[in-house]
XYZ file of N, CA, C and O in Angstrom:
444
model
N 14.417 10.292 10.156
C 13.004 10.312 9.795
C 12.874 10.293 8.276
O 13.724 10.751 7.514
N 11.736 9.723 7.911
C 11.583 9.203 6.350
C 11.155 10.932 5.764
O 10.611 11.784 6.466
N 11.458 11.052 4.730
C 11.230 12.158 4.089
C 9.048 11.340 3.304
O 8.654 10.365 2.663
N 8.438 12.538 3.944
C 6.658 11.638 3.580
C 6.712 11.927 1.975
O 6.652 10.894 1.308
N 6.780 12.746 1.472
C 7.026 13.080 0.051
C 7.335 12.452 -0.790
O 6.617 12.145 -1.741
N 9.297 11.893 -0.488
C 9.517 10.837 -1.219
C 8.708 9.564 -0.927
O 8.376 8.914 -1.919
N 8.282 9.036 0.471
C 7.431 8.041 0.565
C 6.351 7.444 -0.006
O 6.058 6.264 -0.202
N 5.721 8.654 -0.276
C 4.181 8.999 -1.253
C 4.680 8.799 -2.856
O 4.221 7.851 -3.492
N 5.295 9.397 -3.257
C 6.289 9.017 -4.733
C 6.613 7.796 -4.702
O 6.048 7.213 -5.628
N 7.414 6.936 -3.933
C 7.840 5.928 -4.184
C 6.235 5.041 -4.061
O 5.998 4.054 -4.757
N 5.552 5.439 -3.361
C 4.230 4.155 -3.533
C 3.901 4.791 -4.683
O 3.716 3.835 -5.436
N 3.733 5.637 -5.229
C 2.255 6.027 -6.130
C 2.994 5.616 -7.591
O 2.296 5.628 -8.605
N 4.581 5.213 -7.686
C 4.867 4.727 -8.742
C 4.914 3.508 -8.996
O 5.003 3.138 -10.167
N 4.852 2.353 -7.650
C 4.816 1.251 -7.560
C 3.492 1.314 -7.772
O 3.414 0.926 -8.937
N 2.230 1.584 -7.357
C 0.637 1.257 -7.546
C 0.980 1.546 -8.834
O 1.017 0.551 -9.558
N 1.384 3.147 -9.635
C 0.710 2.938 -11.014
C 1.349 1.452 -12.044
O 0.740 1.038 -13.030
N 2.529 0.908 -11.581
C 3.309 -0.166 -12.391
C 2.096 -1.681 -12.112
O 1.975 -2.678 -12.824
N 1.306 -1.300 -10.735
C 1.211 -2.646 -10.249
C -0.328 -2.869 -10.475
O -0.998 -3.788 -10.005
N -0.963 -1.358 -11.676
C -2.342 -1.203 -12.257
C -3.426 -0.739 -11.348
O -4.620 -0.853 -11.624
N -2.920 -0.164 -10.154
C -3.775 0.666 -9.755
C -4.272 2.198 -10.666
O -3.569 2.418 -11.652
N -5.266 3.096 -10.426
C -5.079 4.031 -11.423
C -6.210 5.107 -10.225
O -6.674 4.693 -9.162
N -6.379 6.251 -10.705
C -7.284 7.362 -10.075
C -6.747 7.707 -8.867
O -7.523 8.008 -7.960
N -4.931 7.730 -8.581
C -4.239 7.978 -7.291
C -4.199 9.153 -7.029
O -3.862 10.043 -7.810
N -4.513 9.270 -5.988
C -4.909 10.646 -4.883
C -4.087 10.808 -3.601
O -3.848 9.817 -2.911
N -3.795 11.617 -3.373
C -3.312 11.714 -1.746
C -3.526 12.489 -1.168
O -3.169 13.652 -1.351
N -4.264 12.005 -0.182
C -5.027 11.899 0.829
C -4.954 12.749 1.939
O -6.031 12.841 2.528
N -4.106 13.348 2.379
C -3.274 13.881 3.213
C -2.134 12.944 4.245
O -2.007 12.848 5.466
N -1.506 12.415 3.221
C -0.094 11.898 3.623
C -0.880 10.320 3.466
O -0.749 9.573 4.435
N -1.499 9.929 2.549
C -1.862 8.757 2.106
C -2.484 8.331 1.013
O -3.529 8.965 0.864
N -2.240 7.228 -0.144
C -2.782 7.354 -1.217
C -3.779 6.831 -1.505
O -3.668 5.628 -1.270
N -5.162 7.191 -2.078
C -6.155 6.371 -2.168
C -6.194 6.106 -3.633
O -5.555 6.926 -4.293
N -6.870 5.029 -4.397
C -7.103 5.045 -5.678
C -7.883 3.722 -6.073
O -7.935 2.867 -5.189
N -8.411 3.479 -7.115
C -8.505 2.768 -7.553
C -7.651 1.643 -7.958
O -6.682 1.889 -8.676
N -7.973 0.036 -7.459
C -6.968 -1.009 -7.498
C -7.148 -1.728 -8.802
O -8.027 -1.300 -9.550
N -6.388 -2.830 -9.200
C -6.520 -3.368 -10.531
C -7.528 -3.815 -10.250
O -8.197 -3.811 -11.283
N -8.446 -4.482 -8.946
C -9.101 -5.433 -9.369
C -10.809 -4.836 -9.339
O -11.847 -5.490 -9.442
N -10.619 -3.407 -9.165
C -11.461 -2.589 -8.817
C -12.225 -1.957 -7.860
O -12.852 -0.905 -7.987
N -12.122 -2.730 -6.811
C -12.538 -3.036 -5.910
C -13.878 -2.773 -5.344
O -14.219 -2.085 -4.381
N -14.518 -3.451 -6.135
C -16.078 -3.105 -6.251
C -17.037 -3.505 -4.831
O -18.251 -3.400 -5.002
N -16.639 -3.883 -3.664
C -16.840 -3.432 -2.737
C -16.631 -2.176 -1.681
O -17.135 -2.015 -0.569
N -15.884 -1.501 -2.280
C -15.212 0.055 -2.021
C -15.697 1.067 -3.147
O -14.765 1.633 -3.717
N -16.575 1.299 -3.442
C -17.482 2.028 -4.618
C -15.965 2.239 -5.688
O -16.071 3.225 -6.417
N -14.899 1.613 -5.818
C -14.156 1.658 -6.771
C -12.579 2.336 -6.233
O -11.548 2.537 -6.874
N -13.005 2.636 -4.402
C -11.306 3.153 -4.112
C -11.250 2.402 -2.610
O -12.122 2.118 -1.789
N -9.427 2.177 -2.668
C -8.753 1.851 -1.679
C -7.826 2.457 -1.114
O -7.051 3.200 -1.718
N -7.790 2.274 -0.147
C -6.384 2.768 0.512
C -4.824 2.090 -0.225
O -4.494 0.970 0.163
N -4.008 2.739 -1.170
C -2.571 2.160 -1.308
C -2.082 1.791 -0.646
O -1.965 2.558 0.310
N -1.438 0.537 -0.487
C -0.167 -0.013 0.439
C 0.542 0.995 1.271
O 0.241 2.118 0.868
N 0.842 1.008 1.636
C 2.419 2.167 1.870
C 3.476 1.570 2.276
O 4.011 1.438 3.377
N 3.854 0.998 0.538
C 4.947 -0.287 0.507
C 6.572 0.456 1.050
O 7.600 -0.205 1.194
N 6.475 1.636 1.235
C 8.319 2.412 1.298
C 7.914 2.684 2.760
O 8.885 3.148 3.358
N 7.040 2.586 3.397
C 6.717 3.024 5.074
C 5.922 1.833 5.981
O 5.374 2.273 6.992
N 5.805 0.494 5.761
C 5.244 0.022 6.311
C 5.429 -1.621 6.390
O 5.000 -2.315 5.469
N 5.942 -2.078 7.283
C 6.316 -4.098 7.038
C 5.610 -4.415 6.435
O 5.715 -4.861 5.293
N 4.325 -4.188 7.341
C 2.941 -5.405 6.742
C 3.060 -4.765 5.349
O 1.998 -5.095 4.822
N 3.559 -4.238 4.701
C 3.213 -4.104 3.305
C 4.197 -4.321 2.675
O 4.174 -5.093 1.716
N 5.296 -3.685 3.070
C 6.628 -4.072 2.441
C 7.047 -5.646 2.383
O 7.768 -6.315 1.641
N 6.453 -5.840 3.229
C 7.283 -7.711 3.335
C 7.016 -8.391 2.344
O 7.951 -8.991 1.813
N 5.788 -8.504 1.832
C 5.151 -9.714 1.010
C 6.084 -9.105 -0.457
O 6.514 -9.984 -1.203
N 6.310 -7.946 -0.751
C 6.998 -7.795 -2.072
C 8.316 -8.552 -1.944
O 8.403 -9.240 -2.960
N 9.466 -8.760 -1.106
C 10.438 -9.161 -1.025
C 9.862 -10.785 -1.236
O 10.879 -11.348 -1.642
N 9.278 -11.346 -1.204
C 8.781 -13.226 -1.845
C 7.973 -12.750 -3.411
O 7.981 -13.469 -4.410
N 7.300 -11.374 -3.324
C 6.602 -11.325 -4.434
C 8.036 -11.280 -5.479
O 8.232 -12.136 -6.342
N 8.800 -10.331 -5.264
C 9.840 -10.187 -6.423
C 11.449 -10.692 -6.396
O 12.572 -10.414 -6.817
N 10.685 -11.651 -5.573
C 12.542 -12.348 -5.078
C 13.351 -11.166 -5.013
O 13.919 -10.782 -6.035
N 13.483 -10.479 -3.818
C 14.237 -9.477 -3.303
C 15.033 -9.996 -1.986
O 14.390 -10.322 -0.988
N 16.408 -10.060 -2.011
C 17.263 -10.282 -0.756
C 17.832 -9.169 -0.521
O 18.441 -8.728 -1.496
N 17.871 -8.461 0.525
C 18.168 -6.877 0.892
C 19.466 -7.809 1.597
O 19.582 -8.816 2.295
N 20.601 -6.490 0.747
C 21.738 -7.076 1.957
C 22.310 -5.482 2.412
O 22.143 -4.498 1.691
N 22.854 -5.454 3.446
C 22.885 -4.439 4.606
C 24.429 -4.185 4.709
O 25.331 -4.849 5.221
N 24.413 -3.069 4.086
C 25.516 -2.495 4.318
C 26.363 -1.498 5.161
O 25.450 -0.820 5.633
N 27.205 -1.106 5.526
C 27.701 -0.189 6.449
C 26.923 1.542 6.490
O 26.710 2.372 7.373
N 26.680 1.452 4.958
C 26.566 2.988 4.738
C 24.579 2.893 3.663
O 23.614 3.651 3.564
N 24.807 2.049 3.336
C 23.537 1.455 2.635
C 23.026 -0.107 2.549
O 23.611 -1.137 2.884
N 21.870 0.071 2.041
C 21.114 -1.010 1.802
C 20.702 -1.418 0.289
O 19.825 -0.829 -0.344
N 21.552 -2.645 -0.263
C 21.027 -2.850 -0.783
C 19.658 -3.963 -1.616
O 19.372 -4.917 -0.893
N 18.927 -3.921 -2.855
C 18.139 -4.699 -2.821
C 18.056 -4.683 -4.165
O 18.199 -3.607 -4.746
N 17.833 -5.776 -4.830
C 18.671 -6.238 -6.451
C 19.181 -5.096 -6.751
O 20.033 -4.609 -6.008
N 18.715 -4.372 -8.020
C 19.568 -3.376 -8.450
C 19.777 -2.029 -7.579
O 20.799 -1.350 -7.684
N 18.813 -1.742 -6.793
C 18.733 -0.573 -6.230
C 19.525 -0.384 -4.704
O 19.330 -1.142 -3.754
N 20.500 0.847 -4.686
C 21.151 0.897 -3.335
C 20.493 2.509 -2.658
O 20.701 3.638 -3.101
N 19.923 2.226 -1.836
C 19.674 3.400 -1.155
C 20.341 3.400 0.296
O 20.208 2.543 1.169
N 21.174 4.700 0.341
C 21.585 4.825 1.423
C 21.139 5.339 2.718
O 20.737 6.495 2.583
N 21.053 4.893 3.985
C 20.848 4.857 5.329
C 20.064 6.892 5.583
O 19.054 7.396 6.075
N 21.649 7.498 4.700
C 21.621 9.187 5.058
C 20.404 9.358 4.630
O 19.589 9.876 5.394
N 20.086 9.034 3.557
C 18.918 9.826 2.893
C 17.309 9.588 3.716
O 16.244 10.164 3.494
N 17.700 8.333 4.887
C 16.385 8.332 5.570
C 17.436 9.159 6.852
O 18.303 8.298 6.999
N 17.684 9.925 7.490
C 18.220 10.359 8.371
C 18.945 9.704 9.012
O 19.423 10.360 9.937
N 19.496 8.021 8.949
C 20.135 7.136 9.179
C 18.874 6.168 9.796
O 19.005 5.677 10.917
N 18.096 6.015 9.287
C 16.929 5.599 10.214
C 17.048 3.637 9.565
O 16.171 3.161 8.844
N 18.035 2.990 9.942
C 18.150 1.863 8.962
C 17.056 0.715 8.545
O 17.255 -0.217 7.766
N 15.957 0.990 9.199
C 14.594 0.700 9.125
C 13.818 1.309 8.084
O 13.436 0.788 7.036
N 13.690 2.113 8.370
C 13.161 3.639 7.010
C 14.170 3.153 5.897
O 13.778 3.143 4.730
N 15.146 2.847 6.132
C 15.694 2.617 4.373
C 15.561 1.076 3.743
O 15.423 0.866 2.538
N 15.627 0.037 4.760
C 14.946 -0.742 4.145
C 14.051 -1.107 3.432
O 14.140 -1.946 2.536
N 12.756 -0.292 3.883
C 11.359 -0.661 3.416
C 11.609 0.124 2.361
O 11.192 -0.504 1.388
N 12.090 1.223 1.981
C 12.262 2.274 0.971
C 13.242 0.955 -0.278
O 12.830 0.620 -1.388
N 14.005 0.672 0.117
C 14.935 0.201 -1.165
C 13.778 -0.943 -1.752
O 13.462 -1.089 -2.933
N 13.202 -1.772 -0.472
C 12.430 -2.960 -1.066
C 11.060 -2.360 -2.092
O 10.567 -3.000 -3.020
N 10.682 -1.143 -1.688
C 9.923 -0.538 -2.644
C 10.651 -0.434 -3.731
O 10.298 -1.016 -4.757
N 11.755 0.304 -3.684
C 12.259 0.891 -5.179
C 12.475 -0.236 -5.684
O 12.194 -0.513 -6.850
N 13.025 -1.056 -4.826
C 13.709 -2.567 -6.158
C 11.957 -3.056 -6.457
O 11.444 -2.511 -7.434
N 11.546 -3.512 -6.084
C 10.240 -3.768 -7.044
C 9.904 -3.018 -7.839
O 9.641 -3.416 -8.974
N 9.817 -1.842 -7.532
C 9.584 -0.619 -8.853
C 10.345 -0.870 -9.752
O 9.936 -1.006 -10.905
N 11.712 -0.994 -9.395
C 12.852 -1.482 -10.734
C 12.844 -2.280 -11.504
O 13.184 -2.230 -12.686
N 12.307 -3.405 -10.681
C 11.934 -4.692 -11.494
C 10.824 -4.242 -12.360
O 11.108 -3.983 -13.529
N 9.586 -4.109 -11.956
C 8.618 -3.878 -13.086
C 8.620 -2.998 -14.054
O 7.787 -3.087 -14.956
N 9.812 -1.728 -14.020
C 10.308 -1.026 -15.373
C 10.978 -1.683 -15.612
O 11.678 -0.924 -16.283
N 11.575 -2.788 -15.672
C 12.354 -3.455 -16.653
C 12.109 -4.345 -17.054
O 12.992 -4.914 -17.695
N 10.483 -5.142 -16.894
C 10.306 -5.822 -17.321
C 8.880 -5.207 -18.220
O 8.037 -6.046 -18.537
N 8.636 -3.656 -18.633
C 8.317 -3.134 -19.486
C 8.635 -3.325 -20.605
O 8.173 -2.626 -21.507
């Protein structure tokens, strides 16, 4: 099982890189303000929940040219290796988690 904590961390650092801002959570979900404002939502949205969720996680792996390759003990995805244990072996749960972090990685380094 995914640890929700780190889950919530790993989105709320990808939204702040990706110009969301006014992030809140929600009770086990982040709301905030998006870059584009979202001025049909008096100014808040629901965050992705790019480390817990396909429909959200997927489109970053074409957004940041990410090829996850799958390892015995981990997963990795460009620079970032997160291993299987740290989601309870859940090799699903660590996928979506690394494809978060490697986008996060990418956009601090291209700070």
């Amino acid at each position: 099982m995914q640890n929700q904590e780190k889950v919530i961390a790993a989105n709320k650092r990808l939204a702040e890189l990706l110009g969301w801002t006014n992030l809140i959570d929600a009770g086990g979900a982040l709301v905030g303000t998006p870059p584009d404002g979202a001025a049909d939502s008096r100014g808040q949205a629901m965050v992705p929940n790019w480390a817990g969720d396909w429909a959200a996680a997927g489109p970053l792996l074409a957004q940041f040219e990410i090829s996850p390759l799958f390892m015995s003990n981990y997963v990795a995805a460009r620079a970032w290796y997160e291993p299987y244990s740290a989601h309870g072996g859940d090799r699903d749960a660590t996928a979506r988690f690394a494809i978060a972090r490697a986008a996060t990685y990418r956009l601090e380094q291209a700070r």
